mmCIF file of C-alpha atoms and ligand atoms in Angstrom:
data_model
loop_
_atom_site.group_PDB
_atom_site.id
_atom_site.type_symbol
_atom_site.label_atom_id
_atom_site.label_comp_id
_atom_site.label_asym_id
_atom_site.label_seq_id
_atom_site.Cartn_x
_atom_site.Cartn_y
_atom_site.Cartn_z
ATOM 1 C CA MET A 1 8.684 0.134 -19.082
ATOM 2 C CA ASN A 2 9.222 -0.112 -22.816
ATOM 3 C CA GLU A 3 11.485 2.746 -23.922
ATOM 4 C CA GLN A 4 9.010 3.708 -26.637
ATOM 5 C CA HIS A 5 6.496 4.486 -23.863
ATOM 6 C CA ALA A 6 8.819 6.271 -21.431
ATOM 7 C CA HIS A 7 7.841 9.787 -22.586
ATOM 8 C CA LEU A 8 4.093 9.159 -22.228
ATOM 9 C CA ARG A 9 1.877 10.442 -19.446
ATOM 10 C CA ILE A 10 1.154 7.983 -16.653
ATOM 11 C CA GLU A 11 -2.394 7.142 -17.841
ATOM 12 C CA SER A 12 -1.007 6.074 -21.233
ATOM 13 C CA GLN A 13 1.893 4.157 -19.706
ATOM 14 C CA LEU A 14 -0.525 2.222 -17.498
ATOM 15 C CA ALA A 15 -2.958 1.322 -20.280
ATOM 16 C CA GLN A 16 -0.108 0.142 -22.529
ATOM 17 C CA ILE A 17 1.838 -2.053 -20.071
ATOM 18 C CA GLY A 18 3.316 -4.938 -22.052
ATOM 19 C CA SER A 19 1.646 -4.018 -25.333
ATOM 20 C CA LEU A 20 4.924 -3.644 -27.266
ATOM 21 C CA GLU A 21 6.865 -6.436 -25.595
ATOM 22 C CA GLU A 22 5.833 -9.515 -27.599
ATOM 23 C CA PRO A 23 7.728 -9.340 -30.917
ATOM 24 C CA VAL A 24 6.774 -12.722 -32.395
ATOM 25 C CA THR A 25 2.971 -12.528 -32.517
ATOM 26 C CA GLY A 26 2.438 -8.861 -31.685
ATOM 27 C CA ALA A 27 0.058 -9.820 -28.881
ATOM 28 C CA ILE A 28 -1.394 -6.675 -27.244
ATOM 29 C CA SER A 29 -1.962 -8.513 -23.979
ATOM 30 C CA PHE A 30 1.444 -9.896 -23.058
ATOM 31 C CA PRO A 31 1.209 -13.713 -22.787
ATOM 32 C CA ILE A 32 1.558 -15.842 -19.673
ATOM 33 C CA TYR A 33 4.893 -17.648 -20.000
ATOM 34 C CA GLN A 34 4.445 -20.604 -17.711
ATOM 35 C CA SER A 35 7.873 -22.179 -18.427
ATOM 36 C CA THR A 36 10.242 -22.457 -15.471
ATOM 37 C CA ALA A 37 13.255 -23.459 -17.630
ATOM 38 C CA PHE A 38 14.742 -21.719 -20.673
ATOM 39 C CA ARG A 39 16.975 -23.312 -23.320
ATOM 40 C CA HIS A 40 20.548 -22.033 -23.547
ATOM 41 C CA PRO A 41 21.622 -21.469 -27.173
ATOM 42 C CA ARG A 42 25.181 -22.664 -26.415
ATOM 43 C CA LEU A 43 27.545 -23.034 -23.511
ATOM 44 C CA GLY A 44 28.033 -19.610 -21.933
ATOM 45 C CA GLN A 45 25.040 -18.114 -23.730
ATOM 46 C CA SER A 46 21.584 -17.178 -22.444
ATOM 47 C CA THR A 47 18.408 -15.678 -23.905
ATOM 48 C CA GLY A 48 18.321 -13.503 -20.785
ATOM 49 C CA PHE A 49 16.105 -16.086 -19.124
ATOM 50 C CA ASP A 50 17.555 -19.151 -17.378
ATOM 51 C CA TYR A 51 15.324 -20.245 -14.521
ATOM 52 C CA ALA A 52 11.985 -18.684 -13.586
ATOM 53 C CA ARG A 53 12.776 -17.857 -9.955
ATOM 54 C CA THR A 54 15.564 -15.571 -11.147
ATOM 55 C CA LYS A 55 13.741 -14.024 -14.095
ATOM 56 C CA SER A 56 10.525 -14.869 -15.901
ATOM 57 C CA PRO A 57 9.060 -13.109 -18.972
ATOM 58 C CA THR A 58 5.540 -12.234 -17.750
ATOM 59 C CA ARG A 59 6.877 -11.164 -14.372
ATOM 60 C CA LYS A 60 9.548 -9.062 -16.087
ATOM 61 C CA VAL A 61 6.912 -7.029 -17.963
ATOM 62 C CA LEU A 62 5.291 -6.227 -14.616
ATOM 63 C CA GLU A 63 8.628 -5.489 -12.898
ATOM 64 C CA ASP A 64 9.827 -3.161 -15.654
ATOM 65 C CA ALA A 65 6.460 -1.384 -15.618
ATOM 66 C CA ILE A 66 6.414 -0.692 -11.877
ATOM 67 C CA ALA A 67 10.075 0.437 -11.934
ATOM 68 C CA GLY A 68 9.210 2.989 -14.635
ATOM 69 C CA LEU A 69 5.973 4.127 -12.984
ATOM 70 C CA GLU A 70 7.754 4.728 -9.661
ATOM 71 C CA SER A 71 10.781 6.430 -11.301
ATOM 72 C CA GLY A 72 13.081 3.718 -9.946
ATOM 73 C CA ASP A 73 15.794 1.593 -11.519
ATOM 74 C CA ALA A 74 14.526 -1.937 -10.865
ATOM 75 C CA GLY A 75 11.269 -3.651 -9.925
ATOM 76 C CA PHE A 76 10.699 -6.959 -8.124
ATOM 77 C CA ALA A 77 7.406 -8.833 -7.981
ATOM 78 C CA CYS A 78 6.751 -10.908 -4.865
ATOM 79 C CA SER A 79 4.083 -13.386 -3.814
ATOM 80 C CA SER A 80 2.497 -10.870 -1.384
ATOM 81 C CA GLY A 81 3.111 -7.495 0.198
ATOM 82 C CA MET A 82 4.479 -9.290 3.264
ATOM 83 C CA ALA A 83 6.874 -11.298 1.064
ATOM 84 C CA ALA A 84 8.074 -7.991 -0.403
ATOM 85 C CA LEU A 85 8.673 -6.571 3.087
ATOM 86 C CA GLN A 86 10.470 -9.741 4.192
ATOM 87 C CA THR A 87 12.720 -9.533 1.113
ATOM 88 C CA ILE A 88 13.515 -5.882 1.923
ATOM 89 C CA PHE A 89 14.190 -6.683 5.602
ATOM 90 C CA ALA A 90 16.738 -9.296 4.456
ATOM 91 C CA LEU A 91 18.972 -6.309 3.634
ATOM 92 C CA PHE A 92 19.546 -6.010 7.379
ATOM 93 C CA SER A 93 21.670 -8.097 9.731
ATOM 94 C CA GLN A 94 21.834 -9.001 13.385
ATOM 95 C CA GLY A 95 22.282 -5.847 15.472
ATOM 96 C CA ASP A 96 20.721 -3.506 12.914
ATOM 97 C CA HIS A 97 17.979 -1.097 13.952
ATOM 98 C CA LEU A 98 15.075 0.416 12.001
ATOM 99 C CA ILE A 99 12.889 3.464 12.608
ATOM 100 C CA VAL A 100 9.302 2.758 11.638
ATOM 101 C CA SER A 101 6.038 4.740 11.373
ATOM 102 C CA LEU A 102 4.089 4.568 14.628
ATOM 103 C CA ASP A 103 0.725 4.023 12.932
ATOM 104 C CA LEU A 104 1.527 1.008 10.803
ATOM 105 C CA TYR A 105 0.008 -1.873 8.869
ATOM 106 C CA GLY A 106 -0.474 -4.597 11.521
ATOM 107 C CA GLY A 107 1.259 -7.303 9.473
ATOM 108 C CA THR A 108 4.414 -5.213 9.130
ATOM 109 C CA TYR A 109 4.493 -4.699 12.886
ATOM 110 C CA ARG A 110 4.014 -8.454 13.423
ATOM 111 C CA LEU A 111 6.834 -9.332 10.981
ATOM 112 C CA LEU A 112 9.210 -6.955 12.758
ATOM 113 C CA GLU A 113 8.276 -7.822 16.336
ATOM 114 C CA LYS A 114 7.615 -11.563 16.108
ATOM 115 C CA ILE A 115 10.107 -12.617 13.434
ATOM 116 C CA MET A 116 12.805 -10.054 12.596
ATOM 117 C CA SER A 117 13.421 -9.497 16.323
ATOM 118 C CA ARG A 118 14.456 -13.178 16.614
ATOM 119 C CA PHE A 119 17.185 -12.442 14.059
ATOM 120 C CA GLY A 120 18.410 -9.472 16.086
ATOM 121 C CA VAL A 121 16.871 -6.729 13.924
ATOM 122 C CA THR A 122 15.072 -4.228 16.176
ATOM 123 C CA ALA A 123 12.657 -1.384 15.461
ATOM 124 C CA THR A 124 11.552 1.825 17.165
ATOM 125 C CA TYR A 125 8.102 3.197 16.311
ATOM 126 C CA VAL A 126 7.880 6.970 16.002
ATOM 127 C CA ASP A 127 5.727 9.660 14.460
ATOM 128 C CA THR A 128 7.791 10.047 11.280
ATOM 129 C CA ASN A 129 6.685 13.660 10.982
ATOM 130 C CA ASP A 130 8.469 14.578 14.190
ATOM 131 C CA LEU A 131 12.112 15.329 13.305
ATOM 132 C CA ASP A 132 13.121 15.491 16.983
ATOM 133 C CA ALA A 133 11.666 12.024 17.560
ATOM 134 C CA LEU A 134 13.480 10.747 14.463
ATOM 135 C CA GLU A 135 16.728 12.324 15.608
ATOM 136 C CA SER A 136 16.528 10.933 19.140
ATOM 137 C CA SER A 137 15.699 7.395 17.975
ATOM 138 C CA CYS A 138 18.524 7.322 15.427
ATOM 139 C CA ASN A 139 21.467 5.304 16.788
ATOM 140 C CA PRO A 140 24.813 4.346 15.229
ATOM 141 C CA ASN A 141 23.278 0.958 14.295
ATOM 142 C CA THR A 142 20.164 2.485 12.661
ATOM 143 C CA LYS A 143 20.076 1.428 9.011
ATOM 144 C CA ALA A 144 16.744 2.644 7.648
ATOM 145 C CA VAL A 145 13.495 4.497 8.174
ATOM 146 C CA LEU A 146 10.279 2.801 7.007
ATOM 147 C CA ILE A 147 7.429 5.198 6.292
ATOM 148 C CA GLU A 148 3.769 4.707 5.483
ATOM 149 C CA THR A 149 2.074 7.861 4.177
ATOM 150 C CA PRO A 150 -0.836 8.062 4.504
ATOM 151 C CA THR A 151 -0.748 5.578 7.376
ATOM 152 C CA ASN A 152 -3.256 2.812 7.695
ATOM 153 C CA PRO A 153 -5.744 3.235 9.343
ATOM 154 C CA LEU A 154 -5.336 6.765 10.759
ATOM 155 C CA MET A 155 -4.235 8.456 7.524
ATOM 156 C CA MET A 156 -1.374 10.389 9.079
ATOM 157 C CA ILE A 157 0.778 12.157 6.500
ATOM 158 C CA THR A 158 4.583 12.297 6.512
ATOM 159 C CA ASP A 159 6.530 14.948 4.630
ATOM 160 C CA LEU A 160 8.548 12.625 2.399
ATOM 161 C CA GLU A 161 10.995 15.178 1.055
ATOM 162 C CA LEU A 162 11.839 16.274 4.598
ATOM 163 C CA VAL A 163 12.249 12.792 6.074
ATOM 164 C CA CYS A 164 14.023 11.236 3.068
ATOM 165 C CA GLY A 165 16.388 14.238 3.079
ATOM 166 C CA TRP A 166 17.026 13.716 6.797
ATOM 167 C CA ALA A 167 17.705 9.988 6.183
ATOM 168 C CA LYS A 168 20.168 10.804 3.409
ATOM 169 C CA LYS A 169 22.100 13.122 5.738
ATOM 170 C CA LYS A 170 22.216 10.342 8.341
ATOM 171 C CA GLY A 171 23.421 7.849 5.731
ATOM 172 C CA ILE A 172 20.435 5.544 6.245
ATOM 173 C CA LEU A 173 17.953 4.148 3.721
ATOM 174 C CA SER A 174 14.433 5.485 3.345
ATOM 175 C CA ILE A 175 11.789 2.901 2.525
ATOM 176 C CA VAL A 176 8.241 4.017 1.688
ATOM 177 C CA ASP A 177 5.138 1.819 1.678
ATOM 178 C CA ASN A 178 3.188 3.442 -1.177
ATOM 179 C CA THR A 179 0.262 0.983 -1.127
ATOM 180 C CA LEU A 180 -2.440 3.538 -0.372
ATOM 181 C CA LEU A 181 -1.638 6.121 -3.047
ATOM 182 C CA THR A 182 0.049 4.110 -5.837
ATOM 183 C CA PRO A 183 2.403 5.793 -8.339
ATOM 184 C CA PHE A 184 -0.635 7.345 -9.991
ATOM 185 C CA PHE A 185 -0.921 9.799 -7.079
ATOM 186 C CA GLN A 186 2.491 9.711 -5.348
ATOM 187 C CA ARG A 187 6.049 8.791 -6.403
ATOM 188 C CA PRO A 188 8.263 8.627 -3.285
ATOM 189 C CA ILE A 189 11.521 8.033 -5.218
ATOM 190 C CA GLU A 190 11.069 11.434 -6.870
ATOM 191 C CA LEU A 191 10.897 12.857 -3.318
ATOM 192 C CA GLY A 192 14.133 11.150 -2.224
ATOM 193 C CA ALA A 193 13.178 7.595 -1.189
ATOM 194 C CA ASP A 194 15.541 4.676 -1.915
ATOM 195 C CA ILE A 195 12.996 1.851 -1.866
ATOM 196 C CA VAL A 196 9.251 1.726 -2.518
ATOM 197 C CA ILE A 197 7.134 -1.231 -1.473
ATOM 198 C CA HIS A 198 3.541 -2.039 -2.441
ATOM 199 C CA SER A 199 0.959 -4.477 -1.360
ATOM 200 C CA ALA A 200 -0.203 -4.813 -4.972
ATOM 201 C CA THR A 201 -3.094 -6.856 -3.562
ATOM 202 C CA LYS A 202 -4.737 -3.489 -2.959
ATOM 203 C CA TYR A 203 -5.102 -0.656 -5.518
ATOM 204 C CA LEU A 204 -2.604 -1.891 -8.120
ATOM 205 C CA GLY A 205 -4.448 -5.211 -8.538
ATOM 206 C CA GLY A 206 -7.663 -3.426 -7.697
ATOM 207 C CA HIS A 207 -10.200 -6.267 -7.993
ATOM 208 C CA ASN A 208 -9.826 -8.234 -4.736
ATOM 209 C CA ASP A 209 -8.579 -11.220 -6.740
ATOM 210 C CA VAL A 210 -4.774 -11.299 -6.694
ATOM 211 C CA LEU A 211 -2.305 -11.378 -3.799
ATOM 212 C CA ALA A 212 0.983 -9.690 -4.741
ATOM 213 C CA GLY A 213 3.771 -7.415 -3.556
ATOM 214 C CA LEU A 214 6.114 -5.128 -5.472
ATOM 215 C CA ILE A 215 9.477 -3.577 -4.634
ATOM 216 C CA VAL A 216 11.140 -0.726 -6.534
ATOM 217 C CA THR A 217 14.754 0.298 -5.893
ATOM 218 C CA LYS A 218 16.743 3.371 -6.830
ATOM 219 C CA GLY A 219 20.453 3.060 -7.634
ATOM 220 C CA ASN A 220 22.518 0.263 -9.132
ATOM 221 C CA GLU A 221 24.051 -1.120 -5.970
ATOM 222 C CA LEU A 222 20.735 -1.339 -4.120
ATOM 223 C CA SER A 223 19.032 -2.815 -7.216
ATOM 224 C CA GLU A 224 21.708 -5.528 -7.483
ATOM 225 C CA GLN A 225 21.438 -6.312 -3.774
ATOM 226 C CA MET A 226 17.657 -6.601 -4.055
ATOM 227 C CA ALA A 227 17.888 -8.825 -7.162
ATOM 228 C CA PHE A 228 20.194 -11.126 -5.182
ATOM 229 C CA LEU A 229 17.767 -11.283 -2.224
ATOM 230 C CA HIS A 230 14.668 -11.675 -4.420
ATOM 231 C CA ASN A 231 16.221 -14.646 -6.221
ATOM 232 C CA SER A 232 17.822 -16.155 -3.105
ATOM 233 C CA ILE A 233 14.700 -15.974 -0.927
ATOM 234 C CA GLY A 234 12.401 -16.970 -3.781
ATOM 235 C CA ALA A 235 9.096 -15.431 -2.645
ATOM 236 C CA VAL A 236 8.432 -14.444 -6.273
ATOM 237 C CA LEU A 237 5.134 -13.837 -8.073
ATOM 238 C CA SER A 238 3.814 -16.553 -10.415
ATOM 239 C CA PRO A 239 3.352 -15.904 -14.170
ATOM 240 C CA GLN A 240 -0.457 -16.166 -13.883
ATOM 241 C CA ASP A 241 -0.630 -13.669 -11.031
ATOM 242 C CA SER A 242 1.853 -11.370 -12.779
ATOM 243 C CA TRP A 243 -0.470 -11.296 -15.788
ATOM 244 C CA LEU A 244 -3.523 -10.668 -13.597
ATOM 245 C CA LEU A 245 -1.753 -7.783 -11.875
ATOM 246 C CA VAL A 246 -0.745 -6.203 -15.204
ATOM 247 C CA ARG A 247 -4.332 -6.551 -16.340
ATOM 248 C CA GLY A 248 -5.528 -4.742 -13.204
ATOM 249 C CA MET A 249 -2.932 -1.974 -13.474
ATOM 250 C CA LYS A 250 -4.070 -1.005 -16.980
ATOM 251 C CA THR A 251 -7.164 0.636 -15.439
ATOM 252 C CA LEU A 252 -5.412 2.095 -12.366
ATOM 253 C CA ALA A 253 -5.804 5.727 -13.474
ATOM 254 C CA ILE A 254 -9.573 5.683 -13.909
ATOM 255 C CA ARG A 255 -10.077 3.554 -10.814
ATOM 256 C CA MET A 256 -8.015 5.883 -8.595
ATOM 257 C CA GLU A 257 -9.903 8.919 -9.856
ATOM 258 C CA ARG A 258 -13.218 7.264 -9.051
ATOM 259 C CA HIS A 259 -12.013 5.991 -5.648
ATOM 260 C CA GLN A 260 -10.874 9.514 -4.816
ATOM 261 C CA HIS A 261 -14.169 11.056 -5.936
ATOM 262 C CA ASN A 262 -16.292 8.562 -3.988
ATOM 263 C CA ALA A 263 -14.180 8.745 -0.829
ATOM 264 C CA ALA A 264 -14.530 12.535 -0.722
ATOM 265 C CA GLN A 265 -18.326 12.269 -1.073
ATOM 266 C CA VAL A 266 -18.698 9.648 1.647
ATOM 267 C CA ALA A 267 -16.208 11.391 3.976
ATOM 268 C CA ASN A 268 -18.200 14.623 3.696
ATOM 269 C CA PHE A 269 -21.419 12.771 4.453
ATOM 270 C CA LEU A 270 -19.906 11.193 7.581
ATOM 271 C CA LEU A 271 -18.351 14.472 8.695
ATOM 272 C CA GLN A 272 -21.841 15.901 9.084
ATOM 273 C CA HIS A 273 -23.424 12.830 10.656
ATOM 274 C CA PRO A 274 -24.463 13.275 14.319
ATOM 275 C CA GLN A 275 -23.262 9.765 15.305
ATOM 276 C CA VAL A 276 -19.760 10.376 13.923
ATOM 277 C CA GLU A 277 -17.147 12.059 16.097
ATOM 278 C CA SER A 278 -14.339 12.435 13.554
ATOM 279 C CA VAL A 279 -13.316 11.525 10.031
ATOM 280 C CA TYR A 280 -9.669 10.764 9.217
ATOM 281 C CA TYR A 281 -9.328 11.664 5.547
ATOM 282 C CA PRO A 282 -6.375 13.691 4.184
ATOM 283 C CA GLY A 283 -8.595 15.126 1.455
ATOM 284 C CA LEU A 284 -10.453 17.216 4.051
ATOM 285 C CA GLU A 285 -9.047 20.686 4.698
ATOM 286 C CA SER A 286 -9.465 20.063 8.432
ATOM 287 C CA HIS A 287 -6.987 17.143 8.267
ATOM 288 C CA PRO A 288 -3.616 18.057 9.859
ATOM 289 C CA GLY A 289 -1.708 16.596 6.895
ATOM 290 C CA TYR A 290 -3.822 18.283 4.221
ATOM 291 C CA GLU A 291 -1.187 20.793 3.019
ATOM 292 C CA ILE A 292 1.721 18.325 2.892
ATOM 293 C CA GLN A 293 -0.429 15.736 1.148
ATOM 294 C CA LYS A 294 -1.496 18.305 -1.431
ATOM 295 C CA ARG A 295 2.104 19.296 -2.086
ATOM 296 C CA GLN A 296 3.638 15.828 -2.417
ATOM 297 C CA SER A 297 0.892 13.888 -4.178
ATOM 298 C CA SER A 298 -1.514 14.598 -6.993
ATOM 299 C CA GLY A 299 -4.587 13.073 -5.351
ATOM 300 C CA ASN A 300 -6.107 11.196 -2.441
ATOM 301 C CA THR A 301 -6.605 7.548 -1.761
ATOM 302 C CA GLY A 302 -10.042 5.919 -1.547
ATOM 303 C CA ILE A 303 -9.666 4.676 1.997
ATOM 304 C CA PHE A 304 -10.256 6.514 5.239
ATOM 305 C CA SER A 305 -11.298 5.879 8.834
ATOM 306 C CA PHE A 306 -13.969 7.392 11.015
ATOM 307 C CA LYS A 307 -14.674 7.349 14.710
ATOM 308 C CA LEU A 308 -18.171 6.853 16.059
ATOM 309 C CA ARG A 309 -19.346 8.691 19.159
ATOM 310 C CA ASP A 310 -20.473 5.428 20.748
ATOM 311 C CA ALA A 311 -18.703 2.032 20.439
ATOM 312 C CA ARG A 312 -22.068 0.254 20.765
ATOM 313 C CA TYR A 313 -22.881 1.298 17.188
ATOM 314 C CA VAL A 314 -20.028 -0.728 15.660
ATOM 315 C CA GLU A 315 -21.577 -4.197 15.854
ATOM 316 C CA PRO A 316 -25.025 -3.270 14.423
ATOM 317 C CA ILE A 317 -23.486 -1.085 11.678
ATOM 318 C CA LEU A 318 -21.297 -3.968 10.503
ATOM 319 C CA ARG A 319 -24.367 -6.241 10.607
ATOM 320 C CA HIS A 320 -26.613 -3.840 8.659
ATOM 321 C CA ILE A 321 -24.340 -2.688 5.808
ATOM 322 C CA LYS A 322 -25.367 -4.540 2.659
ATOM 323 C CA LEU A 323 -23.696 -3.045 -0.410
ATOM 324 C CA ILE A 324 -20.538 -2.380 1.605
ATOM 325 C CA ALA A 325 -19.038 -5.721 2.660
ATOM 326 C CA PHE A 326 -17.655 -6.311 6.139
ATOM 327 C CA ALA A 327 -14.294 -7.647 4.983
ATOM 328 C CA GLU A 328 -10.619 -7.190 5.658
ATOM 329 C CA SER A 329 -8.855 -5.671 2.680
ATOM 330 C CA LEU A 330 -8.749 -2.406 0.739
ATOM 331 C CA GLY A 331 -8.192 -0.926 -2.672
ATOM 332 C CA GLY A 332 -10.603 -3.039 -4.720
ATOM 333 C CA VAL A 333 -13.520 -1.962 -6.894
ATOM 334 C CA GLU A 334 -15.916 -3.350 -4.274
ATOM 335 C CA SER A 335 -16.441 -1.327 -1.075
ATOM 336 C CA LEU A 336 -15.173 -3.005 2.093
ATOM 337 C CA MET A 337 -15.402 -1.972 5.716
ATOM 338 C CA THR A 338 -13.214 -3.286 8.510
ATOM 339 C CA TYR A 339 -12.787 -2.922 12.254
ATOM 340 C CA PRO A 340 -9.040 -2.341 12.756
ATOM 341 C CA ALA A 341 -8.879 -2.830 16.546
ATOM 342 C CA VAL A 342 -9.965 -6.485 16.262
ATOM 343 C CA GLN A 343 -8.869 -7.288 12.694
ATOM 344 C CA THR A 344 -5.954 -5.728 10.786
ATOM 345 C CA HIS A 345 -4.379 -4.228 13.910
ATOM 346 C CA ALA A 346 -5.078 -6.968 16.449
ATOM 347 C CA ASP A 347 -1.361 -7.812 16.682
ATOM 348 C CA ILE A 348 -0.453 -4.297 17.772
ATOM 349 C CA PRO A 349 -0.478 -4.079 21.595
ATOM 350 C CA GLU A 350 -3.508 -2.303 23.056
ATOM 351 C CA GLU A 351 -1.235 0.313 24.647
ATOM 352 C CA ILE A 352 0.231 1.405 21.277
ATOM 353 C CA ARG A 353 -3.188 1.214 19.606
ATOM 354 C CA ARG A 354 -4.653 3.534 22.250
ATOM 355 C CA GLN A 355 -1.716 5.912 21.982
ATOM 356 C CA ILE A 356 -2.275 6.399 18.253
ATOM 357 C CA GLY A 357 -6.067 6.271 18.431
ATOM 358 C CA VAL A 358 -6.961 2.878 16.925
ATOM 359 C CA ASP A 359 -9.667 2.185 19.495
ATOM 360 C CA HIS A 360 -12.998 0.373 19.641
ATOM 361 C CA ARG A 361 -14.932 3.243 18.018
ATOM 362 C CA LEU A 362 -12.822 3.330 14.842
ATOM 363 C CA LEU A 363 -14.014 1.866 11.542
ATOM 364 C CA ARG A 364 -12.003 1.809 8.309
ATOM 365 C CA TYR A 365 -13.751 2.153 5.014
ATOM 366 C CA SER A 366 -12.212 1.249 1.639
ATOM 367 C CA VAL A 367 -14.524 3.078 -0.742
ATOM 368 C CA GLY A 368 -15.083 1.199 -4.010
ATOM 369 C CA ILE A 369 -16.071 2.448 -7.442
ATOM 370 C CA GLU A 370 -19.830 1.959 -7.038
ATOM 371 C CA HIS A 371 -22.033 5.083 -7.259
ATOM 372 C CA ALA A 372 -21.319 7.352 -4.274
ATOM 373 C CA ASP A 373 -25.046 7.909 -3.617
ATOM 374 C CA ASP A 374 -25.621 4.160 -3.220
ATOM 375 C CA LEU A 375 -22.703 3.928 -0.797
ATOM 376 C CA ILE A 376 -23.977 6.864 1.265
ATOM 377 C CA ALA A 377 -27.497 5.394 1.321
ATOM 378 C CA ASP A 378 -26.173 2.020 2.533
ATOM 379 C CA LEU A 379 -24.178 3.645 5.316
ATOM 380 C CA ALA A 380 -26.983 6.027 6.336
ATOM 381 C CA ARG A 381 -29.406 3.119 6.565
ATOM 382 C CA ALA A 382 -27.014 0.988 8.638
ATOM 383 C CA ILE A 383 -26.365 3.836 11.099
ATOM 384 C CA ASP A 384 -30.121 4.553 11.399
ATOM 385 C CA LEU A 385 -30.892 0.892 12.093
ATOM 386 C CA ALA A 386 -28.079 0.769 14.667
ATOM 387 C CA HIS A 387 -29.479 3.914 16.277
ATOM 388 C CA ALA A 388 -32.993 2.435 16.463
ATOM 389 C CA GLU A 389 -31.671 -0.757 18.083
ATOM 390 C CA ILE A 390 -29.614 1.092 20.671
ATOM 391 C CA GLU A 391 -32.258 3.697 21.484
ATOM 392 C CA GLY A 392 -34.984 1.027 21.598
ATOM 393 C CA ALA A 393 -33.013 -1.238 23.914
HETATM 394 C C1 PLP B 1 -2.052 -5.116 2.909
HETATM 395 C C2 PLP B 1 -0.866 -4.307 3.239
HETATM 396 C C3 PLP B 1 0.407 -4.904 3.375
HETATM 397 C C4 PLP B 1 0.603 -6.402 3.257
HETATM 398 O O1 PLP B 1 0.367 -6.855 1.955
HETATM 399 P P1 PLP B 1 -0.226 -8.320 1.579
HETATM 400 O O2 PLP B 1 -0.350 -8.233 0.109
HETATM 401 O O3 PLP B 1 -1.514 -8.477 2.302
HETATM 402 O O4 PLP B 1 0.789 -9.316 2.028
HETATM 403 C C5 PLP B 1 1.483 -4.076 3.635
HETATM 404 N N1 PLP B 1 1.340 -2.734 3.761
HETATM 405 C C6 PLP B 1 0.128 -2.146 3.650
HETATM 406 C C7 PLP B 1 0.020 -0.665 3.793
HETATM 407 C C8 PLP B 1 -1.003 -2.897 3.383
HETATM 408 O O5 PLP B 1 -2.200 -2.302 3.278
#
């Protein structure tokens, strides 16, 4: 973040990312610096840029912006959310143990169980809201707790202040995946977290057109360690994609407000629908995490899940939605619907999926910024057509 912008409200900071950073031409949109090499003025001197894997001007604008937005000390842009998680996991060594949210992004589970486990880093999956469960899974070799809140897809809420405070007492790191809320609605570092990670592919990018991950660290030692890992591993974001992400983030505030508005409308529609058994949306007062969510964040995400009464409806609903695309991502301006049990969460064993409730009646809906009435009409029509097929059969 440019120091001249540090006192501004978050909407203004977002809109102005990079706008003061280009001193030569005064470009409002910070340019894409494609160069991988930078001339040294003399032996022992540097412009601050040497080689693009280590530091690159367009990427630096993005990294400084996310560090400021998340109230951290340093930001790191990676080639995907998974690359960001892999870079963070490189903090740990053989024999180390992590405590991880039970309801978890499937790719994170896969990285831990199929890859990190081969390097001797193990994980225990617990409900991170249950302090007894946290306490009993914390061993002398436990190094960190990794929290998603809300979780994906079941939207379970963790009290960040409570759990980050617990982690601090235990002397372990707290890492928060803030993909679903973004710093516009929730800033985990202000609640005690040490590291924030984003799949910036989702809300931060916001247009289903750039794959990216971001890391923010708090504290000098951790920031230096992460800079070392980011440069050594090299899964860094390209200048073009850094620019595209900055461009997306400028409109984050108005997009999040619209996502939130639309999600509430559609969730309320589904809540009253006879074919729907339950709606998992933290913006509903009936949601078990409603109070905590209200206290620790300033708004709700645009994604939620819902459970149908009858699994036979899933296939025809996914076939009949038209405006809403049957596709596997979230956080973009276009509405997408996915079927977690066979898509995003297919790598999580059936036993764990059942335990947390990701079953064959659950659909996840990333509500876009279209008009809410059009989205409700599309969904109502698809459910009616599914109903007619099933009843007629
Ligand atoms: C998508 C996602 C990831 C992985 O990010 P990619 O950009 O797809 O690599 C990690 N965590 C959460 C919560 C996600 O939704």
